[in-house]
PDB file of C-alpha atoms in Angstrom:
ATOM      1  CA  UNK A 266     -25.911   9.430  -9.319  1.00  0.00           C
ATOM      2  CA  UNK A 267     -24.903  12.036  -6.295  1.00  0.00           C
ATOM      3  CA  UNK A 268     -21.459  13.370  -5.652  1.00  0.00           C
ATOM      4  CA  UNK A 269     -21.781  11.300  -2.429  1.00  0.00           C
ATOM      5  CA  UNK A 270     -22.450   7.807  -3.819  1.00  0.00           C
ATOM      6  CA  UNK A 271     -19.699   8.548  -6.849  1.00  0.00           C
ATOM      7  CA  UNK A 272     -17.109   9.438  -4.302  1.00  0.00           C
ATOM      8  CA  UNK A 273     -18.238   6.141  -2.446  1.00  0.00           C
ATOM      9  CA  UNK A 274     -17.753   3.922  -5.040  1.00  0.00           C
ATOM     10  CA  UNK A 275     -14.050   5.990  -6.753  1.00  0.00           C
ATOM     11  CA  UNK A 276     -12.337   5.341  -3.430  1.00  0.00           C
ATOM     12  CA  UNK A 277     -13.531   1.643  -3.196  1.00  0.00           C
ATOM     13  CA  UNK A 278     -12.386   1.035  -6.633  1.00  0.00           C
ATOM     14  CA  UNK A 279      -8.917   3.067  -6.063  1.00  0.00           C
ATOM     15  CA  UNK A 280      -8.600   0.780  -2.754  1.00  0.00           C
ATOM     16  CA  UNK A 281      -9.238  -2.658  -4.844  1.00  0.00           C
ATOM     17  CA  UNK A 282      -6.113  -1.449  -6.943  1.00  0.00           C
ATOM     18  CA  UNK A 283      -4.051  -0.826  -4.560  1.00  0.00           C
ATOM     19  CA  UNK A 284      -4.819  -3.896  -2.328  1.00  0.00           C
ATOM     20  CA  UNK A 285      -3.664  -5.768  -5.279  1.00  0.00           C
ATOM     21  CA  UNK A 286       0.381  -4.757  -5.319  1.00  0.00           C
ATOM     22  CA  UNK A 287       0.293  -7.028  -2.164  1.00  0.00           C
ATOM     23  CA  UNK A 288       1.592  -9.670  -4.142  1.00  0.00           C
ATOM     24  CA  UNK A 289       3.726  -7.805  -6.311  1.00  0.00           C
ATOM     25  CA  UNK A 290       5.368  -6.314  -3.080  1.00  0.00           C
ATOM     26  CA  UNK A 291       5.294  -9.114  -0.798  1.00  0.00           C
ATOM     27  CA  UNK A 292       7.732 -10.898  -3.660  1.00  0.00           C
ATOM     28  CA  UNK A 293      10.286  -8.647  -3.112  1.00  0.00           C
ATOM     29  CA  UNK A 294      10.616  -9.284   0.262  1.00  0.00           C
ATOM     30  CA  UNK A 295      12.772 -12.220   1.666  1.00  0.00           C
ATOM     31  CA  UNK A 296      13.431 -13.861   4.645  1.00  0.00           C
ATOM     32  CA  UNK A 297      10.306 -12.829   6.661  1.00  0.00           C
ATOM     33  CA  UNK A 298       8.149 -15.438   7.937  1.00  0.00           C
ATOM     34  CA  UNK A 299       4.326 -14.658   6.850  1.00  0.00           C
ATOM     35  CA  UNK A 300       3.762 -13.374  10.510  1.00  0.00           C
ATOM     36  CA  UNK A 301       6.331 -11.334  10.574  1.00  0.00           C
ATOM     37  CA  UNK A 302       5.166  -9.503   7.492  1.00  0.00           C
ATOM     38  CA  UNK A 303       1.853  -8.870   8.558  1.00  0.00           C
ATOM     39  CA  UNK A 304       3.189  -7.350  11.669  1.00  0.00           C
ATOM     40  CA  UNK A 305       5.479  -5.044  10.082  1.00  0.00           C
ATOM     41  CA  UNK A 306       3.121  -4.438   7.487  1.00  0.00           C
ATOM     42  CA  UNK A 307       0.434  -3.262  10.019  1.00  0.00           C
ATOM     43  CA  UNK A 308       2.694  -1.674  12.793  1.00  0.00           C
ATOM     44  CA  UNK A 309       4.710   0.630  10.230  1.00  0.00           C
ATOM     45  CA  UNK A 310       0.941   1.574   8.755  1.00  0.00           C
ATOM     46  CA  UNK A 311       0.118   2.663  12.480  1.00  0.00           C
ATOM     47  CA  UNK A 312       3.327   4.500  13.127  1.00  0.00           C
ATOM     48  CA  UNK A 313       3.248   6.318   9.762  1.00  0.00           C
ATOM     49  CA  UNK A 314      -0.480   6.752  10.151  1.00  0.00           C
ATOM     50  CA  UNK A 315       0.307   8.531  13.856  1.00  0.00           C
ATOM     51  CA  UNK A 316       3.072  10.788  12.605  1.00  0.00           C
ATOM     52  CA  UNK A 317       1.025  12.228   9.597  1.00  0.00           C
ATOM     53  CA  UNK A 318      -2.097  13.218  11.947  1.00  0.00           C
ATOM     54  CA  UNK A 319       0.660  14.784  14.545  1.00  0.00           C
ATOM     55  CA  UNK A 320       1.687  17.173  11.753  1.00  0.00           C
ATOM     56  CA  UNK A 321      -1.128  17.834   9.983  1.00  0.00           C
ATOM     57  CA  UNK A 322      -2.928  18.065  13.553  1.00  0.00           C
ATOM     58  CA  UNK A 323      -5.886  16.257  12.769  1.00  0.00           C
ATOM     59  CA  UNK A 324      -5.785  13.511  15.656  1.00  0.00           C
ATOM     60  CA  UNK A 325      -9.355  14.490  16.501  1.00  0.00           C
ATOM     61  CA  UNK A 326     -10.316  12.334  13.228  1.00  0.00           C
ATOM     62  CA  UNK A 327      -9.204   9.047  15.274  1.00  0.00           C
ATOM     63  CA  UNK A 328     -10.738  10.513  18.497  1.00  0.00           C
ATOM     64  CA  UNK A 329     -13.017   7.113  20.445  1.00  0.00           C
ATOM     65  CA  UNK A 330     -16.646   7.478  20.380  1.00  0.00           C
ATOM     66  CA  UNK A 331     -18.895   4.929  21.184  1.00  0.00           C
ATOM     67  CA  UNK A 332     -19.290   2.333  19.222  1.00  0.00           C
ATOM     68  CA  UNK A 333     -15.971   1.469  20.495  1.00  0.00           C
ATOM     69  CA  UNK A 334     -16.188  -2.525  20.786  1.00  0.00           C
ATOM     70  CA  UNK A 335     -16.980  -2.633  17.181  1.00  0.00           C
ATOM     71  CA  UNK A 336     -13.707  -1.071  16.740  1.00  0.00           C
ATOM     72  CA  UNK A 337     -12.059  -3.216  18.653  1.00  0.00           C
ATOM     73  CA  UNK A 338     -14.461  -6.172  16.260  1.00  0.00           C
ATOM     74  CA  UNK A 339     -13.182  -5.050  12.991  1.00  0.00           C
ATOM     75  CA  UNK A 340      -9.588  -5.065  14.353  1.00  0.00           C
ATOM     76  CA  UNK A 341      -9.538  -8.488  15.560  1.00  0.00           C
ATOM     77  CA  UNK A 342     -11.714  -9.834  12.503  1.00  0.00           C
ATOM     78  CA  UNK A 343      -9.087  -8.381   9.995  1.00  0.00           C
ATOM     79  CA  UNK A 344      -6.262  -9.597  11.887  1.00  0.00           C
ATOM     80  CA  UNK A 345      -8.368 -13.087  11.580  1.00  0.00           C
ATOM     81  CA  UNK A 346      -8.787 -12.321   7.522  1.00  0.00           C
ATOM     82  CA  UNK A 347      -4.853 -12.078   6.797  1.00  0.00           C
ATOM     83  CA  UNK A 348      -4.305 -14.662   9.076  1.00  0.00           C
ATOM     84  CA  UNK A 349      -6.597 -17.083   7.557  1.00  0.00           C
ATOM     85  CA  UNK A 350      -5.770 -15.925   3.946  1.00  0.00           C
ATOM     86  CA  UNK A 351      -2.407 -16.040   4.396  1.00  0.00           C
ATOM     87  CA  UNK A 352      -2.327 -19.919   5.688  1.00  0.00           C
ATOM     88  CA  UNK A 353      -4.531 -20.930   2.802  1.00  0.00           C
ATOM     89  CA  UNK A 354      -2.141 -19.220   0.295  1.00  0.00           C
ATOM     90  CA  UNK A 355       0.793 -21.731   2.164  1.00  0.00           C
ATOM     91  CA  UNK A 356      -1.414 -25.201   2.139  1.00  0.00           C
ATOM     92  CA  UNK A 357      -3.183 -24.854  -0.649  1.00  0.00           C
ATOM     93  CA  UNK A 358      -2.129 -22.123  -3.206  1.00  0.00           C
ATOM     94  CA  UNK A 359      -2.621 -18.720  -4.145  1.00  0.00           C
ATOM     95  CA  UNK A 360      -5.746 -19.214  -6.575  1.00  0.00           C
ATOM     96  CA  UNK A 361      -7.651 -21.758  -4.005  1.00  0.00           C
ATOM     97  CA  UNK A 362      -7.115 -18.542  -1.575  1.00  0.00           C
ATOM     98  CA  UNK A 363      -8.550 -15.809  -4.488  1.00  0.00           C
ATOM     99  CA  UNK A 364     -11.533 -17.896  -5.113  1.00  0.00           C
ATOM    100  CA  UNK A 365     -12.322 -18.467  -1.471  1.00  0.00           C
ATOM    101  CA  UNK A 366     -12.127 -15.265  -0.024  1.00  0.00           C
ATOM    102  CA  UNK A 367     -13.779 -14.219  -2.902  1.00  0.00           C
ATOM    103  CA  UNK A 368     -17.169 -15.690  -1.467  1.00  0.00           C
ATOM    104  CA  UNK A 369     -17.173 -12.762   0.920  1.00  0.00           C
ATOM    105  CA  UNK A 370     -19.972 -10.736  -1.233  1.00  0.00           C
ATOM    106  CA  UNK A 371     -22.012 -14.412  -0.867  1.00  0.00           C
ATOM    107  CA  UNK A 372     -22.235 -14.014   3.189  1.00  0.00           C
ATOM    108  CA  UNK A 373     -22.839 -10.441   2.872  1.00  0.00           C
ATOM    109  CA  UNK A 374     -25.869 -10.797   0.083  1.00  0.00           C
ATOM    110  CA  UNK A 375     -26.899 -13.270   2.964  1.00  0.00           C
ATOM    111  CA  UNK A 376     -26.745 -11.339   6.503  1.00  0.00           C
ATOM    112  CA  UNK A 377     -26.675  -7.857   5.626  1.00  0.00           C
ATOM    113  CA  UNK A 378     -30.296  -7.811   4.898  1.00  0.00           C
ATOM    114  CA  UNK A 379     -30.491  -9.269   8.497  1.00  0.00           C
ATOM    115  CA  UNK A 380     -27.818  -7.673  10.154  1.00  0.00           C
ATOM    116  CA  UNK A 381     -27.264  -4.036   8.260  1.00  0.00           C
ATOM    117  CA  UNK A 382     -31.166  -3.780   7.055  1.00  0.00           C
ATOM    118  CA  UNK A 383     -29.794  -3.525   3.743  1.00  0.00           C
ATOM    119  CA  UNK A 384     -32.168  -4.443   0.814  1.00  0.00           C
ATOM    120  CA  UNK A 385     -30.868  -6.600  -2.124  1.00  0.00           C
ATOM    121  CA  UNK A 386     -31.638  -5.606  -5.524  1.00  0.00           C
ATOM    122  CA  UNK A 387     -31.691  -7.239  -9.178  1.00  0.00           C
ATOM    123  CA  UNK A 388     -28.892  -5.461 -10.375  1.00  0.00           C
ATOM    124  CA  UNK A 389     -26.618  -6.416  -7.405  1.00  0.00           C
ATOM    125  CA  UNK A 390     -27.797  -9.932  -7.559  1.00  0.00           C
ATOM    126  CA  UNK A 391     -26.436  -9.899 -11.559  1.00  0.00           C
ATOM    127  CA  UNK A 392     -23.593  -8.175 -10.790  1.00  0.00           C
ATOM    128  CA  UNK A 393     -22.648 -10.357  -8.256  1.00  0.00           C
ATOM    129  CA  UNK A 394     -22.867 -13.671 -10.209  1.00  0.00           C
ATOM    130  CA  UNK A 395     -20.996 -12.001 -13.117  1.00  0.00           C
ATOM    131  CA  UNK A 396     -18.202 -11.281 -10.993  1.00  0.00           C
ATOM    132  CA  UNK A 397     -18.308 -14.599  -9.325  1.00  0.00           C
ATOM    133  CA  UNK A 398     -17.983 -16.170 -13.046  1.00  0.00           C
ATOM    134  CA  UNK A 399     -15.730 -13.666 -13.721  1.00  0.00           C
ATOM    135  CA  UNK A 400     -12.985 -14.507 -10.810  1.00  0.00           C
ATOM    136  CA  UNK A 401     -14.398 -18.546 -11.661  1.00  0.00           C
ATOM    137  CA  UNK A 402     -12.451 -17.891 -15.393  1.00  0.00           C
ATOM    138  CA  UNK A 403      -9.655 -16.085 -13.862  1.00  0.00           C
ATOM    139  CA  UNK A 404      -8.548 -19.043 -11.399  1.00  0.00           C
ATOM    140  CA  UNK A 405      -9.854 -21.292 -13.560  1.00  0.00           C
ATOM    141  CA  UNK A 406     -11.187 -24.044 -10.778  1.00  0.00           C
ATOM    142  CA  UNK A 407     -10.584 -27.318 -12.983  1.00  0.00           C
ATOM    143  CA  UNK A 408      -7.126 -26.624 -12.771  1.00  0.00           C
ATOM    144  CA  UNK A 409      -7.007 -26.297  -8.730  1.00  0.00           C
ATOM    145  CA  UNK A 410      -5.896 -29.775  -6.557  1.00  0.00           C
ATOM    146  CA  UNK A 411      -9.320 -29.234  -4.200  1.00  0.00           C
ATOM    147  CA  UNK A 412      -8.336 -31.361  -0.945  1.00  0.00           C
ATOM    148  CA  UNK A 413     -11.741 -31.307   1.119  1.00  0.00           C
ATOM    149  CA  UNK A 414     -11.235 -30.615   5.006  1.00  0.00           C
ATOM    150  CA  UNK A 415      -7.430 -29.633   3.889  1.00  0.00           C
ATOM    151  CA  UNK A 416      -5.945 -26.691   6.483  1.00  0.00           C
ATOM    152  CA  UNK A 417      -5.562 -24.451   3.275  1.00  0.00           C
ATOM    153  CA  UNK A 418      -9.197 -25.403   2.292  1.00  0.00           C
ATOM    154  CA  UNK A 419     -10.885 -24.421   5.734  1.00  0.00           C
ATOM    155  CA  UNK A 420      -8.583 -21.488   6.155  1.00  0.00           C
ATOM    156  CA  UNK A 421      -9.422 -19.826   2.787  1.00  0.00           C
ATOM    157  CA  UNK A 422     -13.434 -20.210   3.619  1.00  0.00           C
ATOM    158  CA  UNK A 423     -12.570 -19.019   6.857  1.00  0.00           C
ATOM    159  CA  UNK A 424     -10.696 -15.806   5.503  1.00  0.00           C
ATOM    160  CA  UNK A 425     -14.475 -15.247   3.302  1.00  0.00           C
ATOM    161  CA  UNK A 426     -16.164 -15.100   6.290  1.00  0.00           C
ATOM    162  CA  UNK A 427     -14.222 -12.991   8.078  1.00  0.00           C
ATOM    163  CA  UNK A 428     -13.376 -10.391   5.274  1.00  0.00           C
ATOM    164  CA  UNK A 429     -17.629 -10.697   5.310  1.00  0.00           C
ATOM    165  CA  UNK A 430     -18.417  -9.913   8.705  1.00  0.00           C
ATOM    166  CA  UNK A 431     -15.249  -7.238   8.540  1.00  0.00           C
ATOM    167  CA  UNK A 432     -17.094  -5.369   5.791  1.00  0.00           C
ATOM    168  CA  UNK A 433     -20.543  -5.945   7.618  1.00  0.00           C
ATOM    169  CA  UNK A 434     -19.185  -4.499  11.328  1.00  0.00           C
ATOM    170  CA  UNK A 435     -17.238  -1.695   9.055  1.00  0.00           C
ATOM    171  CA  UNK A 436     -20.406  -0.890   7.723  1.00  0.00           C
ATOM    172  CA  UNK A 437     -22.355  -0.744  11.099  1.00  0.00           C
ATOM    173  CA  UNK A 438     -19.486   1.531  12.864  1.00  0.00           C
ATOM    174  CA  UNK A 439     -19.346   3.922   9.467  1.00  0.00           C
ATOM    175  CA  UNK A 440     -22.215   6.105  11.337  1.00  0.00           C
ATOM    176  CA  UNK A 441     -19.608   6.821  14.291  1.00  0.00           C
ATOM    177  CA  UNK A 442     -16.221   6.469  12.884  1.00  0.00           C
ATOM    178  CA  UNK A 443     -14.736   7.738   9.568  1.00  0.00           C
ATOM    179  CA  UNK A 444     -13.025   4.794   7.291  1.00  0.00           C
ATOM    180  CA  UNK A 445      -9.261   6.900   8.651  1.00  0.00           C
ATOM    181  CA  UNK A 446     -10.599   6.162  12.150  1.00  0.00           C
ATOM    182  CA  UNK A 447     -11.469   2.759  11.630  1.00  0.00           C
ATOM    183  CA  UNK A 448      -8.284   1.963   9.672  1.00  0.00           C
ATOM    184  CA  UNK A 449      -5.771   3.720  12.462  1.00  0.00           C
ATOM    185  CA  UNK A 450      -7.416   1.325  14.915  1.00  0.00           C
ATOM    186  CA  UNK A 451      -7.192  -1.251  13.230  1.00  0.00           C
ATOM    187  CA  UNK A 452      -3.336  -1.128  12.505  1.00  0.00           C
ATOM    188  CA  UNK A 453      -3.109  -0.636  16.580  1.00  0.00           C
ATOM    189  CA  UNK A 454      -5.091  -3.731  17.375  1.00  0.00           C
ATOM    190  CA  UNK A 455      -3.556  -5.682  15.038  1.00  0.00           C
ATOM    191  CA  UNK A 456       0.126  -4.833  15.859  1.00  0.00           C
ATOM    192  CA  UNK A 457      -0.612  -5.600  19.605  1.00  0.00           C
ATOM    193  CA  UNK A 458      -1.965  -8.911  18.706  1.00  0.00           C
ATOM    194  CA  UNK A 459       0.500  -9.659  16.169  1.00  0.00           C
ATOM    195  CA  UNK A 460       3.738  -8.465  18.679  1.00  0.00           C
ATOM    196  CA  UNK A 461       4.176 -11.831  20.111  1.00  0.00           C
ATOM    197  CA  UNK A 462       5.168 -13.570  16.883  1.00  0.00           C
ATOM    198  CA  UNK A 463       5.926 -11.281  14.740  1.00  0.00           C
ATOM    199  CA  UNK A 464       9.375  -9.685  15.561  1.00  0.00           C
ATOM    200  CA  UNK A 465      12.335 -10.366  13.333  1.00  0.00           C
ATOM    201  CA  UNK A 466      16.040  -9.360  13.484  1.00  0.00           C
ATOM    202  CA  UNK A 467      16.859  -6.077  13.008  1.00  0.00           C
ATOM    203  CA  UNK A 468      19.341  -6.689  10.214  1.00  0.00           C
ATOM    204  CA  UNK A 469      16.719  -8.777   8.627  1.00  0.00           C
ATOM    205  CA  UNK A 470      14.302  -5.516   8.631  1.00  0.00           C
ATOM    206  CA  UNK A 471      16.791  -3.417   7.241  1.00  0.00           C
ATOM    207  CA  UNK A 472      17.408  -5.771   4.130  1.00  0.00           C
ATOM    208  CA  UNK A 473      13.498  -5.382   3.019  1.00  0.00           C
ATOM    209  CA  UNK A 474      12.972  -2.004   4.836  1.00  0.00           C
ATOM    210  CA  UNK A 475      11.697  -0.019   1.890  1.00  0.00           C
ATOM    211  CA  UNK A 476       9.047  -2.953   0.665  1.00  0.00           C
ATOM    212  CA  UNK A 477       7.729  -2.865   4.082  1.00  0.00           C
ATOM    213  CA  UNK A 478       7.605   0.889   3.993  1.00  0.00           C
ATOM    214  CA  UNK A 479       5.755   0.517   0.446  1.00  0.00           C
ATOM    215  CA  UNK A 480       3.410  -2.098   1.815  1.00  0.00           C
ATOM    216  CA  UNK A 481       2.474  -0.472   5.048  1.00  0.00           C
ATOM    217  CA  UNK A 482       2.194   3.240   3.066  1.00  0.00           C
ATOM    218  CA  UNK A 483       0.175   1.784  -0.408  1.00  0.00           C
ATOM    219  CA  UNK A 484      -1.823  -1.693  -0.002  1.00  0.00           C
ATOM    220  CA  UNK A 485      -2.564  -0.849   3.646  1.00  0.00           C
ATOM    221  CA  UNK A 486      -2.903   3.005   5.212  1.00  0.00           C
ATOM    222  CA  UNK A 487      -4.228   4.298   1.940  1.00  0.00           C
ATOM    223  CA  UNK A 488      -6.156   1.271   0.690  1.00  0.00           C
ATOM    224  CA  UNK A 489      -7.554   0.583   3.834  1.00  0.00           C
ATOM    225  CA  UNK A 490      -8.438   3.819   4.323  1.00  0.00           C
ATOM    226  CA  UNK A 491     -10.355   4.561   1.228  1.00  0.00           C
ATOM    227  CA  UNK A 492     -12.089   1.827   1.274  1.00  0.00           C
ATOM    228  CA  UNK A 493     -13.602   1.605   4.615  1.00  0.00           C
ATOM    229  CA  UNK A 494     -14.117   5.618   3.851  1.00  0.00           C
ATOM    230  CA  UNK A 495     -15.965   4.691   0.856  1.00  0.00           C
ATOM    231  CA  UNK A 496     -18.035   1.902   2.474  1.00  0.00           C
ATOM    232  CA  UNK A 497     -19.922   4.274   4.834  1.00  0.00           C
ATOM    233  CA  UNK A 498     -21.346   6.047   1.471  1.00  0.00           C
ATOM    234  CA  UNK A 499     -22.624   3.169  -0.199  1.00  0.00           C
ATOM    235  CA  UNK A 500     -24.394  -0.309   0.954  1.00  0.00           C
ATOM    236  CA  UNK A 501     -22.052  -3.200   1.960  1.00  0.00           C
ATOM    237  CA  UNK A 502     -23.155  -5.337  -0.825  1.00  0.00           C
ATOM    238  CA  UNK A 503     -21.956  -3.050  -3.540  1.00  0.00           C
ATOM    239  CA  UNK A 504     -18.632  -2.265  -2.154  1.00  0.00           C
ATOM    240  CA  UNK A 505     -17.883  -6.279  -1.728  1.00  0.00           C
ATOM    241  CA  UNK A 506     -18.756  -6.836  -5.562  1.00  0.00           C
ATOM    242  CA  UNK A 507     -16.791  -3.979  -6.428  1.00  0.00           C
ATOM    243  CA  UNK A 508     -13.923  -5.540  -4.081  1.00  0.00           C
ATOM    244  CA  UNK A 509     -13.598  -8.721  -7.375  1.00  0.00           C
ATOM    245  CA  UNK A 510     -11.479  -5.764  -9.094  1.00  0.00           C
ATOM    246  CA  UNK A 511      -8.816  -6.628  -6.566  1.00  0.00           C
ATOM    247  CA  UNK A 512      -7.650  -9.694  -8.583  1.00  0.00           C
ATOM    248  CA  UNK A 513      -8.297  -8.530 -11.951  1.00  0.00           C
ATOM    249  CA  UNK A 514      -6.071  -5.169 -11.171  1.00  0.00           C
ATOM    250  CA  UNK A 515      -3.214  -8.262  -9.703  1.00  0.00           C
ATOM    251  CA  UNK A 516      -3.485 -10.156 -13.063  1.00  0.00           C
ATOM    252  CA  UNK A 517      -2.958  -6.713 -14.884  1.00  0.00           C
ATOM    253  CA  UNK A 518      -0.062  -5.578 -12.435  1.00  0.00           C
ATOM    254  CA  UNK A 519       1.409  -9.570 -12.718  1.00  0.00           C
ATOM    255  CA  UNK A 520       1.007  -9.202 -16.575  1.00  0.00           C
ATOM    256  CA  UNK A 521       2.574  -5.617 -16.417  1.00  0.00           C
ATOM    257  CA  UNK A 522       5.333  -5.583 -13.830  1.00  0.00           C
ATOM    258  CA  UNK A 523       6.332  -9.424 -13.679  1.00  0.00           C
ATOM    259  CA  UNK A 524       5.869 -10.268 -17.341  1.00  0.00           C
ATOM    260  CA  UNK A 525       3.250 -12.685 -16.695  1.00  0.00           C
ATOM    261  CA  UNK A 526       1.284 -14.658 -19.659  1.00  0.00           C
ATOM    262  CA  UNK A 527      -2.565 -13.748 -19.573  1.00  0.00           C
ATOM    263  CA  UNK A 528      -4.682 -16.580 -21.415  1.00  0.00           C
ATOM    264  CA  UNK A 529      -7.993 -15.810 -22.982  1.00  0.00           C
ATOM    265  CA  UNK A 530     -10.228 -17.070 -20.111  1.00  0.00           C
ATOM    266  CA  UNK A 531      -8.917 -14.481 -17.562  1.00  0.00           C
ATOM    267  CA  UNK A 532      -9.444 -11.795 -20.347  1.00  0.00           C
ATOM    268  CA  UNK A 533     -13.146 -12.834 -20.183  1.00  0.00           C
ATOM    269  CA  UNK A 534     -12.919 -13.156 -16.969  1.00  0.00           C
ATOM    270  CA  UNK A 535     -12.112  -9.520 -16.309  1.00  0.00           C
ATOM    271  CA  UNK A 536     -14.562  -8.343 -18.555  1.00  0.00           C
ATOM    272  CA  UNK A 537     -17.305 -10.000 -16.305  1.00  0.00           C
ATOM    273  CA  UNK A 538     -16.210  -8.214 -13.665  1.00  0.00           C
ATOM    274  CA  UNK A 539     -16.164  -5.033 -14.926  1.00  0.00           C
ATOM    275  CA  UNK A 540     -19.513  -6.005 -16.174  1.00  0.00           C
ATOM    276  CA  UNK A 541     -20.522  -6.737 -12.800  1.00  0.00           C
ATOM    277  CA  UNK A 542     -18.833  -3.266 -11.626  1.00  0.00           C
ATOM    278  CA  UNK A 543     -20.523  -1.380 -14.291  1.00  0.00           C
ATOM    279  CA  UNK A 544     -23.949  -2.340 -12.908  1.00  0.00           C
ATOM    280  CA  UNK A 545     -23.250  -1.332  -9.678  1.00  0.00           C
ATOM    281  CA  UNK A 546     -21.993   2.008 -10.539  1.00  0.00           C
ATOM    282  CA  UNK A 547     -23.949   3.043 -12.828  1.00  0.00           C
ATOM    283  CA  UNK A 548     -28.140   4.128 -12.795  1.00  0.00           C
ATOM    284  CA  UNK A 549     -30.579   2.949 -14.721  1.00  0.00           C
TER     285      UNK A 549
END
């Protein structure tokens, strides 16, 4: 494998861990409409984000080429994604929202070969349905109150096809922008659109300022960073599948840091998925 690919596929990987202290973070906070959190979450990112390039003087890194509506895309569609993901999470529940935004590597084994030229191969293909069963056991589906046409139910397919087409226009813009350039952007056109709803009182700010500091800093400039950074090195398809160890790393944190049971079928169900990211990182 080349130095290129295997740094690809490391900071993808790293990313998918740290998305998943959302939830461990996000508990600590209180008193913050969903909203609200999002907008601090992505407005801190982007002020944080500013002041490190303004010391370490690399603001040519963020610098607009063209290319630039697709910029302005992937800001609005992940905007769209926590929106969406979010609202499922409140009308249905937290594993309904998993599974379906989980179906994001579906749409983009669909359309990228249309949209990004990208061919699909065997080994993605089985990777992709072991990870699928894998997050299947984890959730464990037979257990979930499915409500068809339910706001949480339309919102959490929604938030798939969004995260989808997020990857997909990432992908597309990775010849132009870096995954830093891409991310700082994002956190701009995201607070702006968020600034309407999303301001809270300032002594309700200071009560959860350091978990917003920790959120913006961990599951958002660094994970976004690196894995948008990682995407442009490797195809689309293989940095969605690779996204599944999101959940699995959130079962191990819950497990870890809350004291959460783990049954038997999510232990299988991780193994699948590291199955299913085995086969994409590896050669023949």
């Amino acid at each position: 494998m080349d130095k290129e690919r295997f740094s690809g596929y490391s900071e993808i990987i790293i990313a998918a861990i740290l998305w998943s202290l959302v939830g461990i973070i996000a508990k600590q906070i209180h008193g913050m409409s969903t909203q609200a959190i999002i907008f601090y979450r992505v407005s801190f990112a982007f002020i944080i984000f500013l002041i490190v390039l303004l010391i370490s003087g690399n603001l040519k890194i963020i610098k607009l080429r063209e290319k630039r509506f697709y910029l302005f895309l992937f800001g609005i569609l992940q905007v769209a994604t926590m929106f969406t993901y979010f609202i499922s999470i409140i009308n249905a529940s937290v594993s309904i929202a998993v599974l379906l935004l989980s179906t994001a590597p579906v749409y983009i084994t669909i359309f990228s070969p249309l949209l990004l030229k990208e061919k699909t191969k065997k080994r993605e293909l089985i990777a992709l349905v072991l990870s699928i069963l894998g997050i299947l056991l984890i959730v464990d589906p037979g257990k979930l109150d499915f409500k068809p046409f339910s706001i949480g139910i339309i919102a959490g397919v929604a938030s798939g096809i969004f995260y989808a087409f997020q990857i997909m226009t990432s992908k597309y813009a990775s010849t132009t922008y870096s995954g830093y350039a891409q991310a700082f952007w994002s956190f701009v056109i995201a607070t702006v659109i968020l600034l309407p709803v999303g301001i809270e009182p300032i002594e309700v700010i200071s009560n959860n300022f350091f978990y917003l500091i920790i959120l913006a800093i961990f599951p958002t400039i660094l994970a976004v960073s690196l894995y948008f950074n990682g995407l442009k090195k490797v195809k689309a398809q293989s940095a969605s599948i690779l996204g599944f160890i999101e959940p699995l790393s959130a079962v191990f944190f819950a497990v870890l840091i809350l004291h959460e049971h783990i049954s038997t079928l999510e232990m299988i169900g991780g193994a699948l998925i590291l199955a299913g990211a085995a086969l994409i990182t590896t050669d023949k």
